Amino acid sequence: MTTGPRVEDHYSSAGIARRILDALKAAGGPDAPVTPDSLAPLDHFHGRGIQATRELVELLRPAAGEEILDIGSGIGGPARWIAWTFGCRVTGVDLTPAFCEAARELNRATGMDDRVRILEGNALALPLPDDAFDRAYSQNVVMNIADKRRFYAEARRVLKPGAVIALSNLMAGPGGLPHFPVPWANGPDTSFLSTEAETRADIAAAGFEILSFRDTASETVPKQSAFRRKLESEGMPALGMQVLMGERMRELTINSIRSLEEGRAIPVEILLRKPA
Ligand SMILES: C[S@@+](CC[C@H](N)C(=O)[O-])C[C@H]1O[C@@H](n2cnc3c(N)ncnc32)[C@H](O)[C@@H]1O
């Protein structure tokens, strides 16, 4: 029997945390502080990096002492930064074992392992009890998931009644498929972008109330285009996502930004509430 490409194989590599810590010290010297802030150029794995996380947090409004869930937590940058900045506890769940291992090592390196826990698991069967979280968020994960109704249903199950989830990701646009390979997938076998209408229908089917739904292309794509031009002329910055994904990251990023420019992918920020 043959199997298709797996999402986790696209993301996996060995020695991720070591590469990241070495890159930080190469740029900042041997005494460079290792904090959720100093790691931010290397561990927020989505377009526009920590700036996108800051904007998501404006929607999410986490508070001290709350239990927050990060679905598809990657190597844990957003989880550490949110726990550190707001004094809450964050649980991250991710499919890719190498990312979970890196996240735990970076939690220890930043002294955040008592406030950020990482569970290896699938967003479609979260290894978590019902009604457990005060808030949840997910950044650039549903793009790898075909069964979005199950993704939303699982998120709803683990949230407390009345709790919110903030989502930031890319939807399908009118321009056709993205230019592959992109940062989230080598090809269409593991990339599943939904249109706005499909997204709204999937959210409604899970029983969420939509508090806000915002296409952010007009604000973000011009800045992304400026970044693309810089990448084309100068290459990746020393502290960039190629430390995580290898030298192919320049091509993946350029392809992603061209897809945004051509309406093949549309950035969206969504806030949902589980009915009380
Ligand atoms: C582009 S990365 C984003 C990581 C993180 N959210 C961030 O913004 O830094 C996508 C992540 O989604 C995870 N992922 C994809 N499909 C998943 C699934 N079904 N369940 C859990 N995690 C998944 C991948 O392993 C990867 O870590």
Coordinates of C-alpha atoms and ligand atoms in Angstrom, one line a residue:
M1 CA 0.0 0.0 0.0
T2 CA 1.3 3.5 -0.8
T3 CA 0.6 6.5 1.4
G4 CA 0.7 10.1 0.4
P5 CA 3.0 12.7 1.9
R6 CA 2.4 13.4 5.6
V7 CA 2.0 16.9 7.1
E8 CA 4.6 16.1 9.8
D9 CA 7.3 15.1 7.3
H10 CA 7.1 18.5 5.7
Y11 CA 8.0 20.1 9.1
S12 CA 10.4 17.6 10.6
S13 CA 14.1 17.9 11.0
A14 CA 16.7 16.9 13.6
G15 CA 18.3 19.3 16.2
I16 CA 15.9 22.2 15.8
A17 CA 16.3 23.7 19.3
R18 CA 20.1 23.4 19.1
R19 CA 20.1 25.2 15.7
I20 CA 17.9 28.0 17.1
L21 CA 19.9 28.5 20.3
D22 CA 23.2 28.5 18.3
A23 CA 21.8 31.1 15.8
L24 CA 20.7 33.3 18.7
K25 CA 24.2 33.2 20.2
A26 CA 25.9 33.7 16.8
A27 CA 23.9 36.9 16.4
G28 CA 24.0 38.2 20.0
G29 CA 27.1 36.7 21.5
P30 CA 27.6 33.9 24.0
D31 CA 25.7 35.8 26.7
A32 CA 22.7 36.7 24.5
P33 CA 19.6 36.4 26.7
V34 CA 17.3 33.4 25.9
T35 CA 13.8 34.7 26.4
P36 CA 10.5 34.5 24.6
D37 CA 11.2 38.0 23.2
S38 CA 14.8 37.3 22.0
L39 CA 13.7 34.0 20.4
A40 CA 10.7 35.6 18.6
P41 CA 12.4 36.1 15.2
L42 CA 13.1 32.3 15.2
D43 CA 10.0 30.6 16.8
H44 CA 6.8 32.3 15.6
F45 CA 6.3 30.1 12.5
H46 CA 3.7 32.0 10.4
G47 CA 3.7 35.0 8.0
R48 CA 4.7 38.3 9.7
G49 CA 6.0 36.4 12.8
I50 CA 5.5 38.0 16.2
Q51 CA 3.6 41.0 14.7
A52 CA 0.8 38.6 13.6
T53 CA 0.9 37.0 17.1
R54 CA 0.5 40.5 18.7
E55 CA -2.5 41.2 16.5
L56 CA -4.1 37.8 17.4
V57 CA -3.6 38.5 21.1
E58 CA -5.5 41.8 20.7
L59 CA -8.5 39.7 19.7
L60 CA -7.8 37.0 22.2
R61 CA -7.2 39.2 25.3
P62 CA -5.6 36.6 27.6
A63 CA -5.5 37.3 31.3
A64 CA -3.2 36.3 34.1
G65 CA -4.0 32.9 35.6
E66 CA -6.1 31.7 32.7
E67 CA -5.7 28.3 31.0
I68 CA -5.1 28.9 27.3
L69 CA -4.9 26.3 24.5
D70 CA -2.7 26.7 21.4
I71 CA -3.9 24.3 18.6
G72 CA -0.9 23.4 16.4
S73 CA 1.6 25.0 18.6
G74 CA 4.6 24.4 16.4
I75 CA 7.9 24.9 18.2
G76 CA 6.1 26.9 20.9
G77 CA 7.1 30.5 20.2
P78 CA 3.6 32.0 20.5
A79 CA 2.8 29.8 23.5
R80 CA 5.9 31.0 25.4
W81 CA 5.5 34.6 24.5
I82 CA 1.8 34.7 25.5
A83 CA 2.5 32.9 28.8
W84 CA 5.4 35.2 29.5
T85 CA 3.7 38.4 28.6
F86 CA 0.3 37.8 30.2
G87 CA 1.1 35.5 33.1
C88 CA -1.2 32.8 31.9
R89 CA -0.6 29.0 31.4
V90 CA -0.6 27.7 27.9
T91 CA -1.1 24.1 26.6
G92 CA 0.2 23.5 23.1
V93 CA -0.9 20.5 21.0
D94 CA 1.0 19.7 17.8
L95 CA 1.2 16.8 15.4
T96 CA 4.9 17.0 14.5
P97 CA 7.1 15.1 17.1
A98 CA 10.2 17.0 16.2
F99 CA 8.4 20.3 16.8
C100 CA 7.1 19.1 20.2
E101 CA 10.6 18.1 21.2
A102 CA 12.0 21.4 20.1
A103 CA 9.2 23.3 21.9
R104 CA 10.0 21.5 25.2
E105 CA 13.7 22.2 24.9
L106 CA 13.1 25.8 24.2
N107 CA 10.6 25.9 27.2
R108 CA 13.4 24.7 29.4
A109 CA 16.0 27.1 27.8
T110 CA 13.7 30.1 28.5
G111 CA 12.6 28.8 32.0
M112 CA 9.0 28.6 30.8
D113 CA 8.5 24.9 31.3
D114 CA 6.3 25.4 34.4
R115 CA 3.9 27.6 32.5
V116 CA 3.9 26.0 29.0
R117 CA 3.1 22.3 28.5
I118 CA 3.4 20.7 25.1
L119 CA 1.3 17.6 24.1
E120 CA 2.0 15.6 20.9
G121 CA -1.4 15.1 19.3
N122 CA -3.9 15.7 16.5
A123 CA -6.2 18.7 16.4
L124 CA -8.8 16.3 15.1
A125 CA -8.7 14.3 18.4
L126 CA -7.4 16.7 21.0
P127 CA -5.9 14.7 24.0
L128 CA -7.8 17.0 26.4
P129 CA -11.0 16.9 28.4
D130 CA -14.2 18.7 27.7
D131 CA -14.8 22.3 28.9
A132 CA -11.2 22.8 30.1
F133 CA -9.9 26.1 28.6
D134 CA -10.6 29.7 29.2
R135 CA -9.4 30.7 25.7
A136 CA -7.8 29.1 22.7
Y137 CA -6.0 30.2 19.6
S138 CA -4.6 28.7 16.4
Q139 CA -2.2 30.2 13.9
N140 CA -1.7 28.8 10.3
V141 CA -2.8 25.3 11.2
V142 CA -6.2 24.7 9.5
M143 CA -4.3 25.1 6.2
N144 CA -3.0 21.6 6.8
I145 CA -6.4 20.1 7.7
A146 CA -9.0 18.8 5.3
D147 CA -11.6 18.0 7.9
K148 CA -12.2 21.5 9.2
R149 CA -15.6 20.7 10.7
R150 CA -13.9 18.2 13.0
F151 CA -11.2 20.8 13.8
Y152 CA -13.8 23.4 14.9
A153 CA -15.9 20.7 16.7
E154 CA -12.8 19.6 18.7
A155 CA -11.9 23.2 19.6
R156 CA -15.4 23.8 20.8
R157 CA -15.5 20.7 22.9
V158 CA -12.4 21.6 25.0
L159 CA -13.4 25.3 25.5
K160 CA -15.5 26.3 28.6
P161 CA -19.0 27.5 27.8
G162 CA -18.8 31.2 26.8
A163 CA -15.0 31.0 26.0
V164 CA -13.5 32.3 22.8
I165 CA -11.0 31.1 20.2
A166 CA -9.0 33.4 18.0
L167 CA -7.8 32.1 14.6
S168 CA -5.3 33.6 12.1
N169 CA -4.7 31.8 8.9
L170 CA -5.0 31.8 5.1
M171 CA -8.2 31.1 3.1
A172 CA -8.5 30.2 -0.5
G173 CA -8.8 33.2 -2.9
P174 CA -10.2 33.6 -6.4
G175 CA -6.7 33.4 -8.0
G176 CA -6.4 29.6 -8.0
L177 CA -4.1 27.3 -5.9
P178 CA -1.1 28.8 -4.1
H179 CA 2.3 28.7 -5.8
F180 CA 3.8 25.5 -4.2
P181 CA 6.0 24.8 -2.3
V182 CA 4.8 27.2 0.5
P183 CA 5.8 27.3 4.2
W184 CA 2.9 25.0 5.2
A185 CA 3.1 22.4 2.4
N186 CA 5.2 21.1 -0.5
G187 CA 2.1 20.6 -2.6
P188 CA -1.7 20.3 -2.8
D189 CA -1.7 16.8 -1.0
T190 CA -1.2 18.5 2.4
S191 CA -2.6 22.0 1.7
F192 CA -6.3 22.6 2.2
L193 CA -7.4 26.3 1.9
S194 CA -11.2 27.0 2.3
T195 CA -13.0 29.9 0.8
E196 CA -14.7 32.5 3.1
A197 CA -18.1 30.9 2.5
E198 CA -16.8 27.4 3.3
T199 CA -15.1 28.7 6.4
R200 CA -18.2 30.4 7.7
A201 CA -20.3 27.2 7.0
D202 CA -17.8 25.0 8.8
I203 CA -17.7 27.3 11.8
A204 CA -21.5 27.4 11.9
A205 CA -21.7 23.6 11.7
A206 CA -19.6 23.4 14.9
G207 CA -22.0 25.7 16.7
F208 CA -19.7 28.6 17.2
E209 CA -20.9 32.2 17.2
I210 CA -18.8 34.5 15.0
L211 CA -17.7 37.6 17.0
S212 CA -15.5 39.0 14.2
F213 CA -14.3 37.9 10.8
R214 CA -11.7 40.1 9.1
D215 CA -9.9 39.8 5.8
T216 CA -6.6 41.6 6.6
A217 CA -5.1 41.6 3.1
S218 CA -5.4 45.3 2.5
E219 CA -3.3 46.1 5.6
T220 CA -0.8 43.2 5.5
V221 CA -0.1 42.3 1.9
P222 CA 1.7 45.6 1.0
K223 CA 4.1 45.1 3.9
Q224 CA 4.6 41.4 2.8
S225 CA 5.4 42.6 -0.7
A226 CA 8.1 44.9 0.6
F227 CA 9.5 41.9 2.5
R228 CA 9.4 39.8 -0.6
R229 CA 11.4 42.4 -2.5
K230 CA 14.0 42.4 0.3
L231 CA 14.2 38.6 0.3
E232 CA 14.7 38.6 -3.5
S233 CA 17.5 41.2 -3.3
E234 CA 19.2 40.4 0.0
G235 CA 18.1 36.9 1.0
M236 CA 16.9 35.8 4.5
P237 CA 17.8 37.9 7.6
A238 CA 20.4 36.1 9.9
L239 CA 17.7 35.4 12.4
G240 CA 15.0 34.1 10.1
M241 CA 12.8 31.0 9.7
Q242 CA 15.5 29.3 7.5
V243 CA 17.1 28.3 10.9
L244 CA 13.9 26.1 11.4
M245 CA 13.1 25.0 7.9
G246 CA 16.4 25.2 6.0
E247 CA 17.6 27.3 3.1
R248 CA 14.4 26.4 1.1
M249 CA 12.6 28.9 3.4
R250 CA 13.5 31.8 1.1
E251 CA 11.7 30.1 -1.8
L252 CA 8.7 29.0 0.4
T253 CA 8.3 32.6 1.7
I254 CA 8.5 34.2 -1.7
N255 CA 5.9 31.7 -3.0
S256 CA 3.6 32.4 -0.1
I257 CA 3.8 36.2 -0.6
R258 CA 3.3 35.9 -4.4
S259 CA 0.2 33.8 -3.6
L260 CA -1.1 36.6 -1.4
E261 CA -0.4 39.2 -4.0
E262 CA -2.2 37.3 -6.7
G263 CA -5.3 36.5 -4.5
R264 CA -4.4 32.8 -4.3
A265 CA -4.4 33.0 -0.5
I266 CA -6.3 35.5 1.7
P267 CA -5.2 36.3 5.3
V268 CA -8.0 36.3 7.9
E269 CA -8.4 36.9 11.6
I270 CA -11.4 35.3 13.3
L271 CA -12.8 35.4 16.8
L272 CA -15.4 32.8 17.8
R273 CA -17.4 32.1 21.0
K274 CA -18.7 28.9 22.3
P275 CA -22.3 29.6 23.4
A276 CA -22.6 29.9 27.2
Ligands
LIG1 C1 2.9 26.7 10.0 S1 3.1 25.8 11.4 C2 2.5 27.0 12.7 C3 3.0 26.7 14.1 C4 2.5 27.6 15.1 N1 1.0 27.7 15.2 C5 3.1 29.0 15.0 O1 2.4 29.9 14.5 O2 4.3 29.2 15.3 C6 1.8 24.7 11.3 C7 1.8 23.7 12.5 O3 0.5 23.0 12.5 C8 0.8 21.7 12.9 N2 -0.3 20.8 12.5 C9 -0.7 20.6 11.2 N3 -1.7 19.7 11.2 C10 -2.0 19.4 12.5 C11 -3.0 18.6 13.1 N4 -3.9 17.9 12.5 N5 -3.0 18.6 14.5 C12 -2.1 19.3 15.2 N6 -1.1 20.1 14.7 C13 -1.1 20.1 13.3 C14 2.1 21.4 12.3 O4 2.8 20.3 12.9 C15 2.9 22.7 12.5 O5 3.5 22.7 13.7

